[in-house]
Coordinates of C-alpha atoms in Angstrom, one line a residue:
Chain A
X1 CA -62.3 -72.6 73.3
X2 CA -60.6 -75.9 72.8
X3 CA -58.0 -74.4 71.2
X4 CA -57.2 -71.5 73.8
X5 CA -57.2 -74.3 76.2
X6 CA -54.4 -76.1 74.1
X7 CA -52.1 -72.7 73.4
X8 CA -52.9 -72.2 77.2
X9 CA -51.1 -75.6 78.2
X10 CA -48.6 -75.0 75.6
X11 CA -47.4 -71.9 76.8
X12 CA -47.3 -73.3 80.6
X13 CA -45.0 -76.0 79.2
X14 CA -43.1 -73.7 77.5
X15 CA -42.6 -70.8 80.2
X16 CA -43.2 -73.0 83.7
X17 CA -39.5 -73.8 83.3
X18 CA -38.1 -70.3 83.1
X19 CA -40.5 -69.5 86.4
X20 CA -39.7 -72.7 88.3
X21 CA -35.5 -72.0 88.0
X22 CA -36.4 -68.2 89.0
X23 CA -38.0 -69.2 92.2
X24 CA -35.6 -72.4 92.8
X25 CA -33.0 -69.8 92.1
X26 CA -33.9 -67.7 95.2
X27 CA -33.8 -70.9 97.5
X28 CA -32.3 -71.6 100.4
X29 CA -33.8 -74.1 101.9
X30 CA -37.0 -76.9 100.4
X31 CA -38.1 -79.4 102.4
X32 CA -40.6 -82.3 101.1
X33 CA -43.0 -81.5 100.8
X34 CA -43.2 -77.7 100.3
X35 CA -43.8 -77.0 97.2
X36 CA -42.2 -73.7 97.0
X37 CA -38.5 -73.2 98.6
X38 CA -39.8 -72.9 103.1
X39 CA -36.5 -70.3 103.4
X40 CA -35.6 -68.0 100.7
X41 CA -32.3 -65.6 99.6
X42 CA -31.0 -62.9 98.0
X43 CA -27.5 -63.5 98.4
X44 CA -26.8 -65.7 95.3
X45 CA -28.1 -63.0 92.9
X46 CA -26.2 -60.1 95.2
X47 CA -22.8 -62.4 95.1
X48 CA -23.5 -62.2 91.1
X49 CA -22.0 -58.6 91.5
X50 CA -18.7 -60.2 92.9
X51 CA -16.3 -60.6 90.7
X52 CA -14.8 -63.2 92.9
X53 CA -17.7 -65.5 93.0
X54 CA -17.6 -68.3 91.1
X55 CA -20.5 -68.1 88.7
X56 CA -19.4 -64.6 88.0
X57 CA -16.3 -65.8 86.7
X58 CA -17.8 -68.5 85.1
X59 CA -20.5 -66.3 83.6
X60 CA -17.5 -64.0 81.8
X61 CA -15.5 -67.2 81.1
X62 CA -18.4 -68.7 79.0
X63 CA -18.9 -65.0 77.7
X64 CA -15.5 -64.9 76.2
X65 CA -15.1 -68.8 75.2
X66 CA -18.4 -68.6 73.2
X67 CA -17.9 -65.1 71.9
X68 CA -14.3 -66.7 70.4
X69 CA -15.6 -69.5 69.4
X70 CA -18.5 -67.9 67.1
X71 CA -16.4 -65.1 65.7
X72 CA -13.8 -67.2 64.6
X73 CA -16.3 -70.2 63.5
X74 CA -18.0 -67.3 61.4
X75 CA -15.2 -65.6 59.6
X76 CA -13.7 -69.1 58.5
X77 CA -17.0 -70.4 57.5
X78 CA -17.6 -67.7 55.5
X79 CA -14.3 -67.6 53.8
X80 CA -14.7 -71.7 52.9
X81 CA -18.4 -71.8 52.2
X82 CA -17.6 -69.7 49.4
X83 CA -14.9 -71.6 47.8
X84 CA -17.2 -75.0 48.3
X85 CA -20.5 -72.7 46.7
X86 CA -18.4 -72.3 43.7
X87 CA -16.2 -75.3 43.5
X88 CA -17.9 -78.5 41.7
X89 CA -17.6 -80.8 44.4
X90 CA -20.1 -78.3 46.4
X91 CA -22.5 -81.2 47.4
X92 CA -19.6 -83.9 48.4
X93 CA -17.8 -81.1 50.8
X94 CA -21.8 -80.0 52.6
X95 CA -22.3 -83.8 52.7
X96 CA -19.0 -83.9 55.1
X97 CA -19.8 -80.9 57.0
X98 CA -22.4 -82.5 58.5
X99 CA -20.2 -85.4 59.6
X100 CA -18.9 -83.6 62.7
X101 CA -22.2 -83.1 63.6
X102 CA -23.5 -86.5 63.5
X103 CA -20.7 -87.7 65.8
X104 CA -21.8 -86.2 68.8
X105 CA -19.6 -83.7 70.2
X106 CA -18.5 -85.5 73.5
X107 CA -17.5 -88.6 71.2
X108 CA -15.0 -86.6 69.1
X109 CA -13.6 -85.4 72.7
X110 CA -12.5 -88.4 73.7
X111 CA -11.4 -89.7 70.1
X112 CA -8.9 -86.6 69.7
X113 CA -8.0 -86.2 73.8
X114 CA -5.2 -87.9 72.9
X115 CA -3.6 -85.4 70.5
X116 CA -4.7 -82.3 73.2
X117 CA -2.7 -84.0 76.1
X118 CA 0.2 -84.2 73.5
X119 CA 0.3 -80.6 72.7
X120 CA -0.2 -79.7 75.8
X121 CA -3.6 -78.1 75.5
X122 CA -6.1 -80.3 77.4
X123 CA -7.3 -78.3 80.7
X124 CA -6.9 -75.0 79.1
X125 CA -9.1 -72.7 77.6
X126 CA -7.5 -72.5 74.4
X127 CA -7.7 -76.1 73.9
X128 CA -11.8 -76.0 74.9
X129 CA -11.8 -72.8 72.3
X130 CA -9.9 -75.2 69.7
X131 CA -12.3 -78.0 70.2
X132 CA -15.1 -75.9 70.1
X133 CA -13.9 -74.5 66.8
X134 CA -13.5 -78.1 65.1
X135 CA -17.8 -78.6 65.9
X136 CA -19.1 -75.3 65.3
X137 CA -16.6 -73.8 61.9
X138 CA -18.5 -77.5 59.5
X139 CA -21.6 -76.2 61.0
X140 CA -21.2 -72.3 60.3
X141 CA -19.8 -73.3 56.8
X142 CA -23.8 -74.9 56.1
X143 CA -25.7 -71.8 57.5
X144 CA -22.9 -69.7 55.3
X145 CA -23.5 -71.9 52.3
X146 CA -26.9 -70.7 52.0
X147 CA -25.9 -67.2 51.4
X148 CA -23.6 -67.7 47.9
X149 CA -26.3 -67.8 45.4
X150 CA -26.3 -67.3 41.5
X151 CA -27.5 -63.2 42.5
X152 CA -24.9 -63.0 44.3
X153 CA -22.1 -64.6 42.3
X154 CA -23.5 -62.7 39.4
X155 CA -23.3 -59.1 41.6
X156 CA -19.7 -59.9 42.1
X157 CA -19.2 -60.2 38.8
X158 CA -21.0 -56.8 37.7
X159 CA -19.0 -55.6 40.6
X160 CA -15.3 -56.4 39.2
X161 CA -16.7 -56.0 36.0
X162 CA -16.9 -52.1 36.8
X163 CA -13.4 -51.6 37.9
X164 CA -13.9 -52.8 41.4
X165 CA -11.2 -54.4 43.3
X166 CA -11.4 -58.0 45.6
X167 CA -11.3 -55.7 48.8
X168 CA -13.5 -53.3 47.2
X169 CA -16.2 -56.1 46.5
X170 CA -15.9 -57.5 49.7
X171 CA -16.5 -54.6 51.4
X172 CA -18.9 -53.1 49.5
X173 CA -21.1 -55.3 48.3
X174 CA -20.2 -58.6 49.9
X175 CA -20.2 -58.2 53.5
X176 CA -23.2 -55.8 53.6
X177 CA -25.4 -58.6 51.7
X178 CA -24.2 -61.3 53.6
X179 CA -24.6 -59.0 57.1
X180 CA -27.8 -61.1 58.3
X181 CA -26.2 -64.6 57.2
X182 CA -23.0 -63.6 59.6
X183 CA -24.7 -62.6 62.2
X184 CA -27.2 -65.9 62.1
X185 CA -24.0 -67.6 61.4
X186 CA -22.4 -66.3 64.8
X187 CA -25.4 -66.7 67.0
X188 CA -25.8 -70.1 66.3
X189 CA -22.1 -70.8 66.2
X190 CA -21.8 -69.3 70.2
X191 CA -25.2 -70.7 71.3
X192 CA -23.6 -74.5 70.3
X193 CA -20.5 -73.1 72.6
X194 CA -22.6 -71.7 75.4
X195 CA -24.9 -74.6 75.6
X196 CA -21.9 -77.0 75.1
X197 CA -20.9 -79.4 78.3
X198 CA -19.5 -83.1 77.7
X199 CA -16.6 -81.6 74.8
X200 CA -15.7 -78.7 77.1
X201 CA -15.5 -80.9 80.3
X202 CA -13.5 -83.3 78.8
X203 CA -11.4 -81.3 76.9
X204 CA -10.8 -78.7 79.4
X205 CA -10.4 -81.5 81.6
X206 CA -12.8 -79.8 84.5
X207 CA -10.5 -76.6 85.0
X208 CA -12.3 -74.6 82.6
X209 CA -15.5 -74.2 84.7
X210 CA -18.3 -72.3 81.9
X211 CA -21.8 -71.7 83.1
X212 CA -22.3 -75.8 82.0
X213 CA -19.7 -77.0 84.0
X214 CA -20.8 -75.2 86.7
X215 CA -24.6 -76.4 86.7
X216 CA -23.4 -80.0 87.1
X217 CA -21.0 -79.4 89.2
X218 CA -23.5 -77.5 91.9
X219 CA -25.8 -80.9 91.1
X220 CA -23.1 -82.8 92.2
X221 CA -22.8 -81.2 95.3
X222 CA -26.2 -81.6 96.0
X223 CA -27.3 -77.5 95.8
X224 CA -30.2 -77.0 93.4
X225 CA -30.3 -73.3 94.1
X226 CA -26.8 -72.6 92.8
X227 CA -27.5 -74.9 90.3
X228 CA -30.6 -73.5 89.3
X229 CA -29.2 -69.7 89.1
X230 CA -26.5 -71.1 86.7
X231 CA -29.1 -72.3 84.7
X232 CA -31.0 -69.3 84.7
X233 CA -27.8 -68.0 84.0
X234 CA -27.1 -69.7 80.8
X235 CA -30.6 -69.2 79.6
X236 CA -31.0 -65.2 79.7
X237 CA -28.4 -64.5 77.1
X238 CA -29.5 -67.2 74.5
X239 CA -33.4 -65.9 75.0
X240 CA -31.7 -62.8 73.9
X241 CA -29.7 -64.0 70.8
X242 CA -33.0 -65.9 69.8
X243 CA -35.1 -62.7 69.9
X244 CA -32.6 -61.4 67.7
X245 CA -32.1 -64.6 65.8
X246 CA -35.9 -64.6 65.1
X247 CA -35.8 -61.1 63.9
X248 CA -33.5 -61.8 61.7
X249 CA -35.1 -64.8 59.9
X250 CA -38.3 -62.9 59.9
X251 CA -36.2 -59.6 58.1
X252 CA -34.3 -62.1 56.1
X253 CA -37.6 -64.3 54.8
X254 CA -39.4 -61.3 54.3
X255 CA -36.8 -59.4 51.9
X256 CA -36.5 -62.4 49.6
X257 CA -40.7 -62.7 49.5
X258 CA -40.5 -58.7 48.5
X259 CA -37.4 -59.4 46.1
X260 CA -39.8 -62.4 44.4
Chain B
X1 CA -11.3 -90.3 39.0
X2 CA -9.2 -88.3 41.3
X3 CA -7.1 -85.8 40.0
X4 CA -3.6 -84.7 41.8
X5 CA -4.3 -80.9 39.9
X6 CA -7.7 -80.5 41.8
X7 CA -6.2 -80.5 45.0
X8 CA -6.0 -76.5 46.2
X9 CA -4.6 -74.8 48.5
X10 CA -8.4 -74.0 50.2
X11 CA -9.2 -78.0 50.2
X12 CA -6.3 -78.6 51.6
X13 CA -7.0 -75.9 54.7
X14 CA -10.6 -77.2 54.8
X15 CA -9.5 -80.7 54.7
X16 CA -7.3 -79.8 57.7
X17 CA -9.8 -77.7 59.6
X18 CA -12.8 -80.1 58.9
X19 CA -12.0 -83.6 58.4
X20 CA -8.3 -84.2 59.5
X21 CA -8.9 -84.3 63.6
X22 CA -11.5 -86.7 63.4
X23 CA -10.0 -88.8 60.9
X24 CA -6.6 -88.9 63.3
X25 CA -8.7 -89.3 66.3
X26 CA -10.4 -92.1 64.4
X27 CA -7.1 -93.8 63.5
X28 CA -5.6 -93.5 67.1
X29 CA -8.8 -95.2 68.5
X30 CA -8.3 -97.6 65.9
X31 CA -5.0 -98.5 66.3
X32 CA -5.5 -98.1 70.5
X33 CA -8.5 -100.5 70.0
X34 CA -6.2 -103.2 68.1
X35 CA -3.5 -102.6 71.0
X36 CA -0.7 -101.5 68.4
X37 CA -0.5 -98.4 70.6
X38 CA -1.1 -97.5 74.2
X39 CA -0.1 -97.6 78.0
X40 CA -0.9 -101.6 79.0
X41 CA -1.2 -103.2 75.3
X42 CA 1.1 -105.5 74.4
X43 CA 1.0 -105.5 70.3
X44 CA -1.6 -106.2 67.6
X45 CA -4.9 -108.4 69.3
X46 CA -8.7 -108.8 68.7
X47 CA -9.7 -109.1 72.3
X48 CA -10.7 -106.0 72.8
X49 CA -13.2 -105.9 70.1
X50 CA -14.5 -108.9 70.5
X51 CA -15.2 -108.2 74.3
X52 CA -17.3 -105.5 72.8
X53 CA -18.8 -107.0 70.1
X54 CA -19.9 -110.2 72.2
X55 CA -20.6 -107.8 75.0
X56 CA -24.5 -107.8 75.6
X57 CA -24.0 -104.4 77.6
X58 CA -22.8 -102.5 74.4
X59 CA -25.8 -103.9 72.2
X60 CA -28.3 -103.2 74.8
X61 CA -26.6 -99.3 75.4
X62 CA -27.0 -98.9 71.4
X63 CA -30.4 -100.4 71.1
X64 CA -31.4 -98.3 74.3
X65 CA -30.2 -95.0 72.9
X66 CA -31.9 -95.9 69.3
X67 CA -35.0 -96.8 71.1
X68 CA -35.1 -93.0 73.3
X69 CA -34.3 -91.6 69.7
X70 CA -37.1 -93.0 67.9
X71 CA -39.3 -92.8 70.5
X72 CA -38.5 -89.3 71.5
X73 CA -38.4 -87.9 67.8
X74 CA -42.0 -89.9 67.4
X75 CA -43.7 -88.2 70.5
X76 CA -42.4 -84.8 69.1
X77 CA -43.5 -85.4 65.6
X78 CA -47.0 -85.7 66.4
X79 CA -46.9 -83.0 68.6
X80 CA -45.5 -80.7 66.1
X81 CA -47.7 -81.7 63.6
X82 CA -50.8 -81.6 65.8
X83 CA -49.5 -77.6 66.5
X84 CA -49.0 -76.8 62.7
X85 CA -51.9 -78.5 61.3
X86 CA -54.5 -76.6 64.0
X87 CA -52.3 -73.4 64.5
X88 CA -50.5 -72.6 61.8
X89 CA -51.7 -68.9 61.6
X90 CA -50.7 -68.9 65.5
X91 CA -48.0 -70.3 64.8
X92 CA -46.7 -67.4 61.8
X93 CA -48.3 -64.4 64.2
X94 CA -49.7 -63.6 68.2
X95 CA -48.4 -65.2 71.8
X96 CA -47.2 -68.1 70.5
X97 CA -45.2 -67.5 67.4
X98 CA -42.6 -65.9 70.2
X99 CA -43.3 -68.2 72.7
X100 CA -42.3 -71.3 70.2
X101 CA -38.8 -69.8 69.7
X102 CA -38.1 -69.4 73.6
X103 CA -37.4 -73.4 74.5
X104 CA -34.8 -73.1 71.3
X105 CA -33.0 -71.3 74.1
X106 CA -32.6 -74.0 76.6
X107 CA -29.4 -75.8 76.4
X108 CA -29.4 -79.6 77.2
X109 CA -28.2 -79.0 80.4
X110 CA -30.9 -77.1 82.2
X111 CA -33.4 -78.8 80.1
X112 CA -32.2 -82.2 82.3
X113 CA -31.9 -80.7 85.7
X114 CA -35.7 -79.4 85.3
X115 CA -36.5 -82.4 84.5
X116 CA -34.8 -83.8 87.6
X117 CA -36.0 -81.2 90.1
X118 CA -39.2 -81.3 89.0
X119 CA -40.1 -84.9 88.5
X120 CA -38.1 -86.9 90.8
X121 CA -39.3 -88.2 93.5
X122 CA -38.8 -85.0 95.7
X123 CA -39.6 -83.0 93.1
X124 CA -41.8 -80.4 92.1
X125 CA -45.0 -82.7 90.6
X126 CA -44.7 -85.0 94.0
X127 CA -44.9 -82.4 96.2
X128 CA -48.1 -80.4 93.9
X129 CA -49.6 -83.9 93.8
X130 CA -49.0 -84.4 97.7
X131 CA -50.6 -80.8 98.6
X132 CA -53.6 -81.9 97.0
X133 CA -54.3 -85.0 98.3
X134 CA -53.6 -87.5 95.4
X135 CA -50.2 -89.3 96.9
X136 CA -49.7 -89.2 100.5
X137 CA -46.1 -90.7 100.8
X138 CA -43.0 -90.0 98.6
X139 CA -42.9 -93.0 97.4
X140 CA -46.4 -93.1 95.6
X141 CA -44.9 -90.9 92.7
X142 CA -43.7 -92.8 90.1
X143 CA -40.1 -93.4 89.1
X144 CA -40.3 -90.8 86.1
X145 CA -36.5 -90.1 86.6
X146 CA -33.2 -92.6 86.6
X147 CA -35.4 -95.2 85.9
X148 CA -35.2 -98.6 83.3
X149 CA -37.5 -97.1 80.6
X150 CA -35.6 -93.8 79.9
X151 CA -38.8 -91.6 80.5
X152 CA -37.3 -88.5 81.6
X153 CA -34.5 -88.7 79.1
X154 CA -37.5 -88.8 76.8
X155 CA -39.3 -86.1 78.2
X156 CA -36.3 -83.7 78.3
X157 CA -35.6 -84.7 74.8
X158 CA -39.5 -84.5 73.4
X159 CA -39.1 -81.0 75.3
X160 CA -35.9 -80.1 73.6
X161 CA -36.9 -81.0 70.0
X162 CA -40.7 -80.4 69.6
X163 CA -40.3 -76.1 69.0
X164 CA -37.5 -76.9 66.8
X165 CA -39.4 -79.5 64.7
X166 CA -42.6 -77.2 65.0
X167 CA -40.9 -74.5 63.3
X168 CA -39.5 -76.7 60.4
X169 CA -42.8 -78.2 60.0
X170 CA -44.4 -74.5 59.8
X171 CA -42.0 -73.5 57.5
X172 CA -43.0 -76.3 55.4
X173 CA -46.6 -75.3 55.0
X174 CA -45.9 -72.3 54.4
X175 CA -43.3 -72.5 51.7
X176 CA -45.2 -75.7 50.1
X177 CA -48.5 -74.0 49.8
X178 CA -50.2 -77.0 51.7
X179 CA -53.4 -74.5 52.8
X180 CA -53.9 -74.2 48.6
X181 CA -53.4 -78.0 48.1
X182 CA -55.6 -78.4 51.1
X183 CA -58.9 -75.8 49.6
X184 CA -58.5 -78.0 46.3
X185 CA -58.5 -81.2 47.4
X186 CA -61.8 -80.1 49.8
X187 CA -63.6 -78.4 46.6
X188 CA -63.0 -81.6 44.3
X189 CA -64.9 -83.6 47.9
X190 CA -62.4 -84.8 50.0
X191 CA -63.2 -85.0 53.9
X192 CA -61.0 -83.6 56.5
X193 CA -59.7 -86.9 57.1
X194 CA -58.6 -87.6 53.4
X195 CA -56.8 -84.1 53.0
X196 CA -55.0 -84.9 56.5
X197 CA -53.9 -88.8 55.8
X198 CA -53.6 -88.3 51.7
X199 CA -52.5 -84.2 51.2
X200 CA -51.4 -82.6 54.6
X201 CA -49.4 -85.4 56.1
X202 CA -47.8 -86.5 53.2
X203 CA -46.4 -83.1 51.9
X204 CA -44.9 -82.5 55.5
X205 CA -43.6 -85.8 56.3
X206 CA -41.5 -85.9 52.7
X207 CA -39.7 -82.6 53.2
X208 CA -38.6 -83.0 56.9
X209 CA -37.3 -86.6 56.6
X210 CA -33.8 -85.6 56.5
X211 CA -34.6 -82.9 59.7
X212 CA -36.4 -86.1 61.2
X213 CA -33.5 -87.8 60.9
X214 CA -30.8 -85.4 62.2
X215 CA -32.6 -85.3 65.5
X216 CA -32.7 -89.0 65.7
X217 CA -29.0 -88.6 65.5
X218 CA -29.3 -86.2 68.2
X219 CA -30.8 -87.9 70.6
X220 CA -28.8 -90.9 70.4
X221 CA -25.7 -88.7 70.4
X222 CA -27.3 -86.4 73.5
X223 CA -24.3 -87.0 76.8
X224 CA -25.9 -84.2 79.3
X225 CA -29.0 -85.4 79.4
X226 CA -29.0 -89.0 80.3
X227 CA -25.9 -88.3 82.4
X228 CA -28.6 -86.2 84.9
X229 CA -31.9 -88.4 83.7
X230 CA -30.2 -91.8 83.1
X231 CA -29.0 -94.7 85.4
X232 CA -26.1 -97.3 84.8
X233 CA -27.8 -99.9 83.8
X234 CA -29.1 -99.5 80.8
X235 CA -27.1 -96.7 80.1
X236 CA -27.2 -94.3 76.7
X237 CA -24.5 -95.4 74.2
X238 CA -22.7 -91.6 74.8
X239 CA -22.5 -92.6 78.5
X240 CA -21.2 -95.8 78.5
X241 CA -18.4 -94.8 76.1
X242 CA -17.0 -91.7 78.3
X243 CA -17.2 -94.2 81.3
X244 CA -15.1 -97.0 79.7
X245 CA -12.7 -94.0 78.8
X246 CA -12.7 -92.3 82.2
X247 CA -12.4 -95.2 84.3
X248 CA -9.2 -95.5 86.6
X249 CA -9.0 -99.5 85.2
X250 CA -6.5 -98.8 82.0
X251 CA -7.5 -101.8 80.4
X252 CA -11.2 -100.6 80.0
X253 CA -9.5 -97.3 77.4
X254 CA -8.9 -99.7 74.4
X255 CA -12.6 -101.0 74.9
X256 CA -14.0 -97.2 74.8
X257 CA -11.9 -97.0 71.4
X258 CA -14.0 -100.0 70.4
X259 CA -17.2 -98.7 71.3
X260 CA -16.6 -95.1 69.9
X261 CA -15.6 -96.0 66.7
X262 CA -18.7 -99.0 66.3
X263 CA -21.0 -96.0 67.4
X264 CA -19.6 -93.7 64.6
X265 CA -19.6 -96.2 62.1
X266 CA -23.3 -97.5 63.0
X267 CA -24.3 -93.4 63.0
X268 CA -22.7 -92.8 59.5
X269 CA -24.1 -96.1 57.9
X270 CA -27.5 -94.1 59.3
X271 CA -27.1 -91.2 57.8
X272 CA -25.1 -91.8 54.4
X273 CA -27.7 -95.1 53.9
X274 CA -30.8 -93.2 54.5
X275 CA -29.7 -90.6 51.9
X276 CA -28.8 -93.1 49.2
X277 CA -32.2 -94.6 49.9
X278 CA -33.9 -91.4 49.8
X279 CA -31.6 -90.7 46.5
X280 CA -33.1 -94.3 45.2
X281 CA -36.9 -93.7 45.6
X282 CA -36.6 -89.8 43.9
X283 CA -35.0 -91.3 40.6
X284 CA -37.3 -94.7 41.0
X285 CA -40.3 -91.9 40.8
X286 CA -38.7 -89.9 38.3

């Protein structure tokens, strides 16, 4: 009993905020002290279908910043984590991977601002997809790490051993290992995009207006309802991924307990 | 000793991609800091660092954020390991094993604005508490957001980290066999209380010191959160830094340079120290 109470509370924790940014989300008007919105709206969620409303564009902008950022994170961290798995200094180069990390994002924004006015790429979206990069490749290149074990250094040998070629290895026996570790590696790489603010603000110097941007920016202005569909916004794709993500673990955790 | 011929082409590209913009962003801060470059400064002077270092505001912003950090990663730690030493088999199968995974998909940023609209003053709690009769004016709820002791940046980050630390934690028992360690230590007469303080607790705590850590690092690090939850004074360490560097006053930029760099430094003297102690105390048991 106790414990269905707990999981009970738990699970209002966990899903009262997903419920309370649906409803704020169909707001228009919440006076104190109602405690649900006292006039409500579909327009917001109709305007979605605009392509010239804001969080529309917003919404694809952050689609195609993140989806940038986490291929090209993935490919190069998978390329480099190899080279450090089989290189002796394996444990010095992880050890610095995790030093972009531990400098907080919106730090390393305004310690290299200077060099993105200079080439001219501060307020654009390349420079926020260049930024973006610099945080999420040292992270991708740990997840990608994991994946370059002894198996599979030995399975590359048996593989050029028996006549096969780099591109023939790579292809087919490489990549179709490694499929679940890329696509973990990507997920993660765009969810640190899509949920990124202070580096993408300050990089992009408040033109490049993602889902993030746009959440503060309707707070600024004093519109919770706006703000509140943004949010909604930003968290229906990354339930998705994590779905996915969690999927993948499972299949992942449960082939090397079969393998064992 | 370093060796010219182990310098490849690939270190040199992953020096590049990895360490080279923070290193030059480092040295630009350094050398803006010491005035040898920038808009107003004059050539090569101390005063800016030693307005920061004998600044009490910078202290107190540091102290503040490593205060929320500690206290933020210790609420969530005993939540987690409440969950995973009752649930664990919830935890691995049913609701909640899916429902764990679903706050890993709120960024910072919505995470804070809940927090806002739903326990300021005019938010959601006041107005459920109001309804039912407990306060009758808007000002009988408690300051639980912008206010001196950081709670809502703690509760937004306790909300942020606790599934993530759950899931570590479960892993932990499960891949450590803690539920065997746990049946032997009971049939040699332990009580519940011994397995927990002397088997359970110990097991976990040693394999997630390093995640324990990391979220520290987090939380002192977090921008979007105490920019919604926090107020100006005291202000989180991230804060105060992108408001030195944002200000229209040109003569507060060097200072931010200051800051940024003391906040790196104190954040890899964390990070690099704690694993050299952890290093210590393995080959001091070994």
């Amino acid at each position: 009993m106790r414990k269905h109470i707990g999981q009970s509370i738990v699970g209002f924790i966990i899903l009262f905020p997903l419920v309370f940014l649906l409803i704020l989300s169909f707001g228009k008007q919440w006076f104190y002290p109602h405690i649900l919105p006292n006039i409500w709206q579909t327009s917001q969620w109709e305007s979605l279908f605009s392509p010239s409303f804001q969080l529309t564009k917003s919404l694809g902008l952050s689609l195609l910043l993140s989806i940038s950022v986490g291929l090209v994170s993935t490919i190069t961290a998978f390329y480099f984590s190899k080279k450090i798995a089989y290189s002796y200094s394996k444990t010095t180069w992880l050890s610095l991977a995790y030093v972009p990390y531990l400098l907080s994002p919106i730090i390393f924004a305004v310690l290299i601002h200077f060099y993105f006015l200079k080439i001219g790429l501060s307020g654009s979206l390349f420079g926020v997809i260049i930024a973006q990069f610099l945080i999420c490749f040292p992270f991708g290149i740990i997840i990608c790490s994991t994946f370059w074990t002894s198996q599979i250094q030995s399975l590359e040998n048996l593989s050029s051993t028996l006549g096969g070629s780099t591109t023939q290895t790579l292809k087919r026996v490489l990549l179709p290992l490694a499929k679940s570790t890329l696509l973990l590696c990507f997920f993660q790489c765009f969810l640190i995009s899509w949920f990124e603010y202070g580096l993408t603000h300050f990089i992009g110097a408040g033109k490049v207006k993602t889902l993030t941007v746009s959440v503060f920016a309707y707070v600024n202005e004093a519109n919770p309802f706006l703000a509140a569909l943004a949010g909604f916004l930003l968290i229906l794709p990354s339930v998705l991924l994590l779905l996915v993500n969690k999927r993948l673990i499972f299949k992942t955790s449960k082939k090397l307990t079969d393998y064992e | 000793m370093f060796n010219i011929k182990q310098i490849t082409p690939w270190k040199t590209a992953l020096f590049i991609l990895m360490l080279l913009p923070m290193l030059l962003g480092l040295g630009y801060g350094l050398l803006y800091s010491f005035g040898v470059i920038g808009l107003l400064n004059t050539g090569f002077t101390t005063e800016h660092w030693s307005d920061v270092l004998l600044n009490f505001s910078f202290w107190k912003s540091l102290l503040f954020s490593f205060s929320i950090g500690l206290i933020s990663v210790g609420i969530s730690l005993v939540m987690a390991l409440w969950m995973v030493v009752n649930w664990h088999l919830d935890l691995r199968k049913g609701k909640l094993s899916t429902l764990i995974y679903l706050p890993l998909a709120f960024p910072a940023t919505v995470v804070g604005f809940f927090i806002f609209q739903s326990f300021s003053k005019a938010g959601f709690w006041s107005r459920f508490l109001y309804q039912i009769g407990i306060i009758s004016d808007i000002e009988d709820f408690p300051s639980v957001v912008n206010d001196a002791y950081g709670i809502g940046i703690i509760l937004a980050s306790s909300f942020i980290i606790t599934p993530f630390l759950s899931l570590i934690l479960k892993g932990i028992f499960e891949n450590e066999h803690v539920t065997k360690f746990q049946h032997i230590a009971k049939n040699l007469g332990a009580s519940q209380r011994q397995v927990l303080v002397k088997i359970t607790l110990p097991i976990l705590l040693q394999k997630a010191k390093t995640s324990l850590l990391l979220f520290l690092i987090f939380v002192i690090g977090s921008y979007e959160i105490p920019l919604l939850l926090g107020r100006q004074n005291p202000k989180m360490i991230t804060v105060a830094i992108v408001d030195k560097a944002q200000r229209f006053n040109l003569n507060d930029i060097p200072q931010a340079y200051a800051m940024a760099i003391l906040y790196v430094l104190f954040l890899l003297f964390l990070f690099f120290g704690f694993q050299r102690l952890a290093k210590l105390k393995t080959k001091a048991y070994a």
